[in-house]
mmCIF file of N, CA and C in Angstrom:
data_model
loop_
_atom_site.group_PDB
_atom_site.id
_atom_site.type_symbol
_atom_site.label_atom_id
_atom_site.label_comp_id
_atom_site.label_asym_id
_atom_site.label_seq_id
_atom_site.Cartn_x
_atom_site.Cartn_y
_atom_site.Cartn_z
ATOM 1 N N UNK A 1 -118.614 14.857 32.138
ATOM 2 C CA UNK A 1 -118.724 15.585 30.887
ATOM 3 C C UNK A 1 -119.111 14.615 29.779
ATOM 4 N N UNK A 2 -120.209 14.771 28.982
ATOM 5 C CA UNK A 2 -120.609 14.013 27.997
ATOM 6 C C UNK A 2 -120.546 14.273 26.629
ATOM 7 N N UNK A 3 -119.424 13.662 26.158
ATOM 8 C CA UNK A 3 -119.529 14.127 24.558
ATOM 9 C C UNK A 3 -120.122 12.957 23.773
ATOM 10 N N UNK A 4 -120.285 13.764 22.616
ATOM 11 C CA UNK A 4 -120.922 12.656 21.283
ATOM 12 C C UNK A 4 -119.595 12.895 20.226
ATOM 13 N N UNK A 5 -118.860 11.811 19.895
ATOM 14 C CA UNK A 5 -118.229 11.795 18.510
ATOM 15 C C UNK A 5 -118.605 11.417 17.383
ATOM 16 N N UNK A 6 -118.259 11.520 16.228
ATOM 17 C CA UNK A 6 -118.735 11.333 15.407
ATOM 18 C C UNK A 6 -117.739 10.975 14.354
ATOM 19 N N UNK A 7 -117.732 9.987 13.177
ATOM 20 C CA UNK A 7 -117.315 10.004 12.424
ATOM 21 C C UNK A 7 -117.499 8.787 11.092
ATOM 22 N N UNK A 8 -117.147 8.988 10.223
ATOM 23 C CA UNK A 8 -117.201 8.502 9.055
ATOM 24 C C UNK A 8 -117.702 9.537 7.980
ATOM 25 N N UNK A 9 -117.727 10.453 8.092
ATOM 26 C CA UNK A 9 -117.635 11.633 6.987
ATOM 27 C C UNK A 9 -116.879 11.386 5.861
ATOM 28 N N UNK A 10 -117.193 12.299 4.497
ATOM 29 C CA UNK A 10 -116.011 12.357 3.687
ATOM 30 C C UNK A 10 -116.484 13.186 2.091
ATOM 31 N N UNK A 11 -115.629 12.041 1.454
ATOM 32 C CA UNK A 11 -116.098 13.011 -0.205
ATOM 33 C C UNK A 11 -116.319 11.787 -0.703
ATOM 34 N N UNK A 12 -118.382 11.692 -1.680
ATOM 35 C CA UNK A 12 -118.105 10.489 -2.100
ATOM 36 C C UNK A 12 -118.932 10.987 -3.774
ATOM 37 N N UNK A 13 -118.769 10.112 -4.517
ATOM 38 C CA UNK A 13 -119.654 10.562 -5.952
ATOM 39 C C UNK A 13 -120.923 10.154 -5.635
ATOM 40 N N UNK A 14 -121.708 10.884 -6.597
ATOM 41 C CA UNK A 14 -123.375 10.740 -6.834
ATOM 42 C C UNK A 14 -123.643 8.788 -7.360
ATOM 43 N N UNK A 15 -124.442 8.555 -6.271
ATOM 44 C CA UNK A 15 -124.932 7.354 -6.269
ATOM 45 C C UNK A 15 -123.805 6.338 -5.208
ATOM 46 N N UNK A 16 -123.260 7.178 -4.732
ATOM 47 C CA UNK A 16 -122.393 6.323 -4.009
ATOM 48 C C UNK A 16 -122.769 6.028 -2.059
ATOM 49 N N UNK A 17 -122.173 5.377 -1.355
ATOM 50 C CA UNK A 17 -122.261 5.274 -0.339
ATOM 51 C C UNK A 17 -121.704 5.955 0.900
ATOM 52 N N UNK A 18 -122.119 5.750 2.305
ATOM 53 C CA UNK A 18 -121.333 5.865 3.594
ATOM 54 C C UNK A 18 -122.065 5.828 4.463
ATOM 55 N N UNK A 19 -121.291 5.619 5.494
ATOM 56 C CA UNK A 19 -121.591 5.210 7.074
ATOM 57 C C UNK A 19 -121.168 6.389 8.495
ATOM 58 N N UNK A 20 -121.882 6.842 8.731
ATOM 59 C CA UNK A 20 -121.766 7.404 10.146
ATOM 60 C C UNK A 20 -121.748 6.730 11.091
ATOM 61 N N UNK A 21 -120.897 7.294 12.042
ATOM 62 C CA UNK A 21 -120.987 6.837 13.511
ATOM 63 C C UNK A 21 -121.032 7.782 14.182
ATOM 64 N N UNK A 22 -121.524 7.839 15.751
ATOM 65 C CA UNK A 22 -121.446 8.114 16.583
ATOM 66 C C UNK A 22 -121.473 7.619 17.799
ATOM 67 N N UNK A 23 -120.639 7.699 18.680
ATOM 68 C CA UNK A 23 -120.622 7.471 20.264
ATOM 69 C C UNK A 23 -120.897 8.497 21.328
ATOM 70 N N UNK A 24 -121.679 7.913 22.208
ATOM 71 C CA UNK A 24 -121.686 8.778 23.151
ATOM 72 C C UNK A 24 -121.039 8.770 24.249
ATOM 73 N N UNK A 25 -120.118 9.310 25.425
ATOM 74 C CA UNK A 25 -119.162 8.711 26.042
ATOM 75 C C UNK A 25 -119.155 10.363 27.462
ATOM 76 N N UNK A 26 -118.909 9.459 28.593
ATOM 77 C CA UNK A 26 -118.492 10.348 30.086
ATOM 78 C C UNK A 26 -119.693 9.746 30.512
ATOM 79 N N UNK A 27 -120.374 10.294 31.581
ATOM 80 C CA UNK A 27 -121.376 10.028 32.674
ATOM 81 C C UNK A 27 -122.892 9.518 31.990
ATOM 82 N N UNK A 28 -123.018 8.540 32.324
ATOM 83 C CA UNK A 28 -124.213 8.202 31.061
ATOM 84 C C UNK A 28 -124.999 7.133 32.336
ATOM 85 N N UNK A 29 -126.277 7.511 32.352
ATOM 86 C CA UNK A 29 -127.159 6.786 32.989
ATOM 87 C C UNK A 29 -128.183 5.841 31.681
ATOM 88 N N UNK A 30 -128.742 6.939 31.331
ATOM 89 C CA UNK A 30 -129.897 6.278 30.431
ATOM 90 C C UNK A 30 -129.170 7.652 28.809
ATOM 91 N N UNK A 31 -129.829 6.598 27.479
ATOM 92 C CA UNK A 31 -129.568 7.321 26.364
ATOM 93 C C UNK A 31 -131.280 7.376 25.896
ATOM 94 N N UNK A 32 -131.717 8.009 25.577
ATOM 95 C CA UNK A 32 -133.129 8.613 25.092
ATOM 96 C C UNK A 32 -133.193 8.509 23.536
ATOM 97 N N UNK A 33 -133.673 9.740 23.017
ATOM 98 C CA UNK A 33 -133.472 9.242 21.831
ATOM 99 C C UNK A 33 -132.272 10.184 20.921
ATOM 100 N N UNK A 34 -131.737 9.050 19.733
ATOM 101 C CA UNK A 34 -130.500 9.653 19.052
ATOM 102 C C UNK A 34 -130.935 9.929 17.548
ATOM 103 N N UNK A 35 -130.214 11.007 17.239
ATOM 104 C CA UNK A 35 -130.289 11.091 15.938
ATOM 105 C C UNK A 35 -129.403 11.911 15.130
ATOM 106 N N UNK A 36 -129.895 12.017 13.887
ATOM 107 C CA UNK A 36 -128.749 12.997 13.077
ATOM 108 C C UNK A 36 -129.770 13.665 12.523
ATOM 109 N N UNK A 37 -129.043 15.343 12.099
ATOM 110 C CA UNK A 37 -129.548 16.272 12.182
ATOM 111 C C UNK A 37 -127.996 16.351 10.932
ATOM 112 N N UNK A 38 -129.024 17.217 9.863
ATOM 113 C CA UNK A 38 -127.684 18.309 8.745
ATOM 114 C C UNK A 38 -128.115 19.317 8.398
ATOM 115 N N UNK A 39 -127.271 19.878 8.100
ATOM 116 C CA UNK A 39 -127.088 21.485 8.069
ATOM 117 C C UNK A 39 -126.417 22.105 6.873
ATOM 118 N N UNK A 40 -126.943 22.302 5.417
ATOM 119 C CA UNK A 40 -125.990 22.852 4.382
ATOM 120 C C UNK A 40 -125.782 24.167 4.653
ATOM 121 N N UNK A 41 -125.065 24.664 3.554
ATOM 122 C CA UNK A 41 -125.107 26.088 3.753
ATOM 123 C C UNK A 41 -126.089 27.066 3.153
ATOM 124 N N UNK A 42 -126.418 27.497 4.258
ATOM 125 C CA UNK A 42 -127.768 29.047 3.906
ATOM 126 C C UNK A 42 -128.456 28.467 3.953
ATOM 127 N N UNK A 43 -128.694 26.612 4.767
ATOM 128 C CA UNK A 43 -130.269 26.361 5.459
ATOM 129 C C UNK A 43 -130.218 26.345 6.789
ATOM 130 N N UNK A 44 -131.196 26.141 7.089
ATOM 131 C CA UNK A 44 -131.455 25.598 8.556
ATOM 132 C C UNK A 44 -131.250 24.280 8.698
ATOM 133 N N UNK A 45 -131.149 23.880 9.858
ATOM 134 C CA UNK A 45 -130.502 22.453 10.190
ATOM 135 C C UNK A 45 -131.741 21.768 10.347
ATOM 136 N N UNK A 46 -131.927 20.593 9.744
ATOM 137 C CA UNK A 46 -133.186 19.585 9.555
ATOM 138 C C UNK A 46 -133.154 17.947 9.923
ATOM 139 N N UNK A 47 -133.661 17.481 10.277
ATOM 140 C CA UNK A 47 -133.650 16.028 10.705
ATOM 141 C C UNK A 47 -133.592 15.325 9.839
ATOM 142 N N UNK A 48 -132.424 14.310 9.941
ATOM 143 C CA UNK A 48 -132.547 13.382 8.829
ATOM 144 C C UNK A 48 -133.111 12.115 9.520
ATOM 145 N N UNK A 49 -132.952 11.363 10.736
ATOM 146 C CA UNK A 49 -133.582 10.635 11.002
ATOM 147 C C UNK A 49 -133.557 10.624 12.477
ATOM 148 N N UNK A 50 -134.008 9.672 12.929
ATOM 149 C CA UNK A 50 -133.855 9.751 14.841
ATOM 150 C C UNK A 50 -134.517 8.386 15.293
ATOM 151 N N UNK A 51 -133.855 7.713 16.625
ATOM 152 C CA UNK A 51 -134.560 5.992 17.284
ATOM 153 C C UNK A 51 -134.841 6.346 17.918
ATOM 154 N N UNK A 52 -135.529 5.867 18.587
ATOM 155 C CA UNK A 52 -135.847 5.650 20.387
ATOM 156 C C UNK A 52 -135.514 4.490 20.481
ATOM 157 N N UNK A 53 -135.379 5.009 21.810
ATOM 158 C CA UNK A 53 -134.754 3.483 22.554
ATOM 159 C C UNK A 53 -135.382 2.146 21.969
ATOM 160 N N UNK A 54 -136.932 2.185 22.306
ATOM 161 C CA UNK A 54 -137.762 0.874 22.020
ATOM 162 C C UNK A 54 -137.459 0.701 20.775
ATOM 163 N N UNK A 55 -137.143 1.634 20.089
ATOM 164 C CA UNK A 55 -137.448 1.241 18.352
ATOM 165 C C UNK A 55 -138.027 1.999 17.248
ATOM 166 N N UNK A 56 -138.596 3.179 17.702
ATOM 167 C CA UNK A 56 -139.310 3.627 16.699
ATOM 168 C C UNK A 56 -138.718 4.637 16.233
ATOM 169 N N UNK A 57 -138.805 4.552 14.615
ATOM 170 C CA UNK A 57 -137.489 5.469 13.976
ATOM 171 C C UNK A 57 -138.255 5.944 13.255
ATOM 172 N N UNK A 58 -137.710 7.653 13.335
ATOM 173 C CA UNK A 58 -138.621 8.982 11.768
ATOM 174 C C UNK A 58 -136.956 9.144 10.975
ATOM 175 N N UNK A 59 -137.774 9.030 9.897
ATOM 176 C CA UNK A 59 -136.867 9.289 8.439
ATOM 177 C C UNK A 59 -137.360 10.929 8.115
ATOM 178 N N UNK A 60 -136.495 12.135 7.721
ATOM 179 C CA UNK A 60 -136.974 12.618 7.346
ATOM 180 C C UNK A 60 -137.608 12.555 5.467
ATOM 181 N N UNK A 61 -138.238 13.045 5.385
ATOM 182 C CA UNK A 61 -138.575 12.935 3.934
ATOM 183 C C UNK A 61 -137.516 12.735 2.023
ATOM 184 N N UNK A 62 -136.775 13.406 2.558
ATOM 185 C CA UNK A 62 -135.571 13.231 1.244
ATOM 186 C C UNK A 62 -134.349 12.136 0.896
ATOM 187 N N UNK A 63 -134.662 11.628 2.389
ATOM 188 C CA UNK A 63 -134.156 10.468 2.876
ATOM 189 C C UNK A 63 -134.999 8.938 2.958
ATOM 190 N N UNK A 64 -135.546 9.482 3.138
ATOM 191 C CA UNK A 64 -136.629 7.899 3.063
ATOM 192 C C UNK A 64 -136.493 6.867 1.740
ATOM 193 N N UNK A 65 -135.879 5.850 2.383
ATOM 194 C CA UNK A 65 -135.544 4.957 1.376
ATOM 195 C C UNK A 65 -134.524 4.929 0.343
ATOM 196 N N UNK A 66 -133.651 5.438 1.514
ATOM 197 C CA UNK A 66 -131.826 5.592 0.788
ATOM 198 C C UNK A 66 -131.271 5.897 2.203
ATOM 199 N N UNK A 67 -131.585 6.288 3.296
ATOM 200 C CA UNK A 67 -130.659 6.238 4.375
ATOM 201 C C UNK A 67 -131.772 5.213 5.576
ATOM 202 N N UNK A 68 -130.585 4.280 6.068
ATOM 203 C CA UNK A 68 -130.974 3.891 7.445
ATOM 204 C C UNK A 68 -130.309 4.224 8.628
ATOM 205 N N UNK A 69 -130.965 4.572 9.543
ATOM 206 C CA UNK A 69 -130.342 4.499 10.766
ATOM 207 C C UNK A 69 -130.464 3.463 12.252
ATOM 208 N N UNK A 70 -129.749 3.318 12.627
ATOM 209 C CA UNK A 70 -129.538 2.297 13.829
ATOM 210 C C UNK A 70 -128.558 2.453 15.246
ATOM 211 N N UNK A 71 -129.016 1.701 16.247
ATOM 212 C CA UNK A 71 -128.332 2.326 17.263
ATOM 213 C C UNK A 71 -128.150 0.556 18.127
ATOM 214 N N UNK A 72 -126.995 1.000 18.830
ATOM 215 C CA UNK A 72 -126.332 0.408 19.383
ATOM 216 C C UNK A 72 -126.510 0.209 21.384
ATOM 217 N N UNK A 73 -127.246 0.090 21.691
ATOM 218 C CA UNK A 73 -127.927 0.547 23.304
ATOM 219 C C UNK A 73 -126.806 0.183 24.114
ATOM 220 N N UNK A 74 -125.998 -0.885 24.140
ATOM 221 C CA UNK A 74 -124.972 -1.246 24.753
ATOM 222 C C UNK A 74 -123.684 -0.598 25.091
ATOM 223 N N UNK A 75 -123.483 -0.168 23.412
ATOM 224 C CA UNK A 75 -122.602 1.525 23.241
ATOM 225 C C UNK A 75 -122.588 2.438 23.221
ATOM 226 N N UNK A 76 -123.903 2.584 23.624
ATOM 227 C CA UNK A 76 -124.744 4.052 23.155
ATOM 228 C C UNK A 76 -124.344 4.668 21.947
ATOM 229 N N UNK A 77 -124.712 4.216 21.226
ATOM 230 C CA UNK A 77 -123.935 4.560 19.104
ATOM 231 C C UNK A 77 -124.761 4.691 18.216
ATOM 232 N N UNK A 78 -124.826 5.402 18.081
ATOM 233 C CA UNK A 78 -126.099 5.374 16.578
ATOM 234 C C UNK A 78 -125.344 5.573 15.119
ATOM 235 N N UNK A 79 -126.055 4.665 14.346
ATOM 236 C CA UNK A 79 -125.014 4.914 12.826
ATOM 237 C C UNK A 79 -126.047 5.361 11.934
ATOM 238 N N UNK A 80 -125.928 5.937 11.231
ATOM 239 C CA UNK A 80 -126.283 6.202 9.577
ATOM 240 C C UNK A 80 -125.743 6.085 8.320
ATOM 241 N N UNK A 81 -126.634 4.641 7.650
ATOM 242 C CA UNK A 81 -125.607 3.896 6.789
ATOM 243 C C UNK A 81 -126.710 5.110 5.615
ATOM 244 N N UNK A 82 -125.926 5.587 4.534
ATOM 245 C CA UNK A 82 -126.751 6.103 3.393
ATOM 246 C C UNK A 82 -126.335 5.674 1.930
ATOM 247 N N UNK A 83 -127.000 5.710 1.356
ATOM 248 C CA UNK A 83 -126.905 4.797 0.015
ATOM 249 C C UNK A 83 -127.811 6.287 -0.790
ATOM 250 N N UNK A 84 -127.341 5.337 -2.138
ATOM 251 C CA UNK A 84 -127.511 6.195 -3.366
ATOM 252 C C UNK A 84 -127.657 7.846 -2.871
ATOM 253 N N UNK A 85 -126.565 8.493 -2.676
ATOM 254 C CA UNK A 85 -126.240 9.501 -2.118
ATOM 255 C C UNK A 85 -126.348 10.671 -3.425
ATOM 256 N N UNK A 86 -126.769 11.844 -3.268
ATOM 257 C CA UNK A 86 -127.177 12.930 -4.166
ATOM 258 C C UNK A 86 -126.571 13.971 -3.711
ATOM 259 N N UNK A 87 -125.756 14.913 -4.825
ATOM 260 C CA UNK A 87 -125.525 16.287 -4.495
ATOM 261 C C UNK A 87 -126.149 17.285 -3.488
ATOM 262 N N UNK A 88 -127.009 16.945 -3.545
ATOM 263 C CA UNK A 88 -128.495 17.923 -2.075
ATOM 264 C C UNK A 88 -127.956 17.524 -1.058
ATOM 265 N N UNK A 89 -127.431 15.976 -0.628
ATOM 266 C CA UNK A 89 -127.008 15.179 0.286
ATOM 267 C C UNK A 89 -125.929 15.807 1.224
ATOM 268 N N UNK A 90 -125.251 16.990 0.741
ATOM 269 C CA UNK A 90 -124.331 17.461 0.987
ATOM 270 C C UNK A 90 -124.229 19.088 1.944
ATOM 271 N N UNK A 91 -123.768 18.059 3.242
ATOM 272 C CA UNK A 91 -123.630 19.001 4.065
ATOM 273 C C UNK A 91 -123.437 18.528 5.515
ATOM 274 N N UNK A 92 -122.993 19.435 6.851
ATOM 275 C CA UNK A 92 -122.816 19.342 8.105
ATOM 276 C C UNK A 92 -123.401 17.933 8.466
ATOM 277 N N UNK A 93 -123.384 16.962 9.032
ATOM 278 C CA UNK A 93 -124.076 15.827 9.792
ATOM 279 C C UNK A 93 -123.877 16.078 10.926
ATOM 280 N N UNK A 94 -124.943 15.772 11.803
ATOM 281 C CA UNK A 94 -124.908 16.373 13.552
ATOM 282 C C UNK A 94 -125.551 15.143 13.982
ATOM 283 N N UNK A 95 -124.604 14.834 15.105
ATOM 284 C CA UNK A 95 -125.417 13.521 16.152
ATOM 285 C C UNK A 95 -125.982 14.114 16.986
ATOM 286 N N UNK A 96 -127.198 13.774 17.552
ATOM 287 C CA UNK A 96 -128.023 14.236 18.412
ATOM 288 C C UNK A 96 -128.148 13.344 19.612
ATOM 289 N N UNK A 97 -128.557 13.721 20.243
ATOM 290 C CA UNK A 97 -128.935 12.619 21.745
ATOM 291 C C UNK A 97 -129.391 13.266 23.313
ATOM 292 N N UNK A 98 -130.541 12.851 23.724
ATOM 293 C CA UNK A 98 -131.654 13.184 24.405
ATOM 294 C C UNK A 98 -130.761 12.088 25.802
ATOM 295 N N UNK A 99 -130.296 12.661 26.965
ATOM 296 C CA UNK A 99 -129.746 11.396 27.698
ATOM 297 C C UNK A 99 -129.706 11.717 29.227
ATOM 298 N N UNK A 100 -129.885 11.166 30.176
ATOM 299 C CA UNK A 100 -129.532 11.104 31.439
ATOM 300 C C UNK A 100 -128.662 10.921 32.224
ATOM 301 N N UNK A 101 -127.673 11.678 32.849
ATOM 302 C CA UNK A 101 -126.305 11.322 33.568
ATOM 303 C C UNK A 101 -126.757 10.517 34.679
ATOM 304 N N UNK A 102 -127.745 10.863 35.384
ATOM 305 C CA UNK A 102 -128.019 9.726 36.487
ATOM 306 C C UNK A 102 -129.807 9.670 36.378
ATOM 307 N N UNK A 103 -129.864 8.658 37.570
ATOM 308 C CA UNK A 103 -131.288 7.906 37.812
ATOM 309 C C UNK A 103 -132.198 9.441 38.391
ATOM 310 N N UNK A 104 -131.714 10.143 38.977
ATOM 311 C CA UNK A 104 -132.667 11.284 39.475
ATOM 312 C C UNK A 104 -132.627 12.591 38.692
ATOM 313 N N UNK A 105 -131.358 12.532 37.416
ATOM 314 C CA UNK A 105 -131.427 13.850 37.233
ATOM 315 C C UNK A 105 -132.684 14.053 35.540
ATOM 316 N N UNK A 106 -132.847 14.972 35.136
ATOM 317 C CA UNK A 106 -133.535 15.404 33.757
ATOM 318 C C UNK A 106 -132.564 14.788 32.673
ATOM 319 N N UNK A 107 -133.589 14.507 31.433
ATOM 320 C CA UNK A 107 -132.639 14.392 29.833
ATOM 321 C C UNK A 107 -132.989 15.915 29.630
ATOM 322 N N UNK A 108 -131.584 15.636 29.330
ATOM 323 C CA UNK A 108 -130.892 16.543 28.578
ATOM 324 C C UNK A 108 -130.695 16.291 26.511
ATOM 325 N N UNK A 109 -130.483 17.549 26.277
ATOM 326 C CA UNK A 109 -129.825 17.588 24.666
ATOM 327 C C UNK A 109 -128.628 17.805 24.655
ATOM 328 N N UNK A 110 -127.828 16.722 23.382
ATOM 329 C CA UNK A 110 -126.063 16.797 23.250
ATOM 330 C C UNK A 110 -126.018 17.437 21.922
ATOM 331 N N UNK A 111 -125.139 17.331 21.211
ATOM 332 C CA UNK A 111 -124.936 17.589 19.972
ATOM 333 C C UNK A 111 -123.490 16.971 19.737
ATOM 334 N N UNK A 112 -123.108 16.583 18.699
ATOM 335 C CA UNK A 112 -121.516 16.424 18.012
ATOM 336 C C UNK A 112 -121.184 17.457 17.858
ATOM 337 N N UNK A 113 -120.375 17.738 17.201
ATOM 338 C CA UNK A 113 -119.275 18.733 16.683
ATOM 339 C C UNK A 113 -119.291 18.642 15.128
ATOM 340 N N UNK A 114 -120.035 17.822 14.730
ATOM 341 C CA UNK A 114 -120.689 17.524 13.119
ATOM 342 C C UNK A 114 -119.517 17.159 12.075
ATOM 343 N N UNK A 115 -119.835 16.177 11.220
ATOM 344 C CA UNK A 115 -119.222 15.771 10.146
ATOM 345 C C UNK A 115 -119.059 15.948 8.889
ATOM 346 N N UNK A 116 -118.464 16.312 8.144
ATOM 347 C CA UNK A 116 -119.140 16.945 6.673
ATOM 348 C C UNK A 116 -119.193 15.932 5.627
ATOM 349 N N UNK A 117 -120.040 15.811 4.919
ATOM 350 C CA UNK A 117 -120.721 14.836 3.819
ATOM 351 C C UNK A 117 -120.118 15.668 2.611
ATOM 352 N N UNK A 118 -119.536 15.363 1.428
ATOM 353 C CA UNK A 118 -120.028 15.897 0.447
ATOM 354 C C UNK A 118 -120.061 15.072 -0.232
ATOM 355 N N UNK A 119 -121.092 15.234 -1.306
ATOM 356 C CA UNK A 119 -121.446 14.384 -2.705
ATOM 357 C C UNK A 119 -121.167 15.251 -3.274
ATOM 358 N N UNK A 120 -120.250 14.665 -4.891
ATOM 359 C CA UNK A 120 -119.697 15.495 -6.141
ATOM 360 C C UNK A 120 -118.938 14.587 -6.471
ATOM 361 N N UNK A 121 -119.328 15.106 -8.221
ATOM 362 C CA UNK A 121 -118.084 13.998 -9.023
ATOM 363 C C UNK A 121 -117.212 15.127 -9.274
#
């Protein structure tokens, strides 16, 4: 059974910081690619960023150049450090991850159980 946890959520003010984590953990062959995905309320859930293994990382657009993300291959972990954080900023965070339980079987899609962000003074 493969879950993704997640955490470092919280309540922070406008212009302020935080850090996500996630792990991925149970039967794990290969990890594909990870990412985070948020979700406010009365939108649809949108990509905030995502790695691949080798390296190559998409920012989504509102994010670009205030959140990084990074991953951990050893732990299978991906973090999202975000800076100068904005009221919009605020909402569900979802770890994502594309992964293989063994050498013969298909990747698969995980999801977290999601974290909640809010920005507000």
């Amino acid at each position: 059974q493969v879950q993704l946890v997640e955490s470092g959520g919280g309540l922070v003010q406008p212009g302020g910081s935080l850090r996500l984590s996630c792990t991925a953990s149970g039967t794990i062959f290969v990890v594909g690619v990870m990412g985070w995905y948020r979700q406010a309320p009365g939108k649809e859930r949108e990509l905030v960023a995502s790695t691949f293994r080798r390296g190559d990382i998409n920012y989504g657009d509102s994010v670009k150049g205030r959140f990084t993300i990074s991953r951990d291959n050893a732990k299978n972990a991906v973090y999202l450090e975000m800076n100068n954080l904005k009221p919009e900023d605020t909402a569900v965070y979802y770890c994502n991850a594309d992964l293989k339980e063994s050498l013969y079987s298909n990747y698969f899609e995980y999801w977290g159980q999601g974290t909640q962000v809010t920005v507000s003074s």
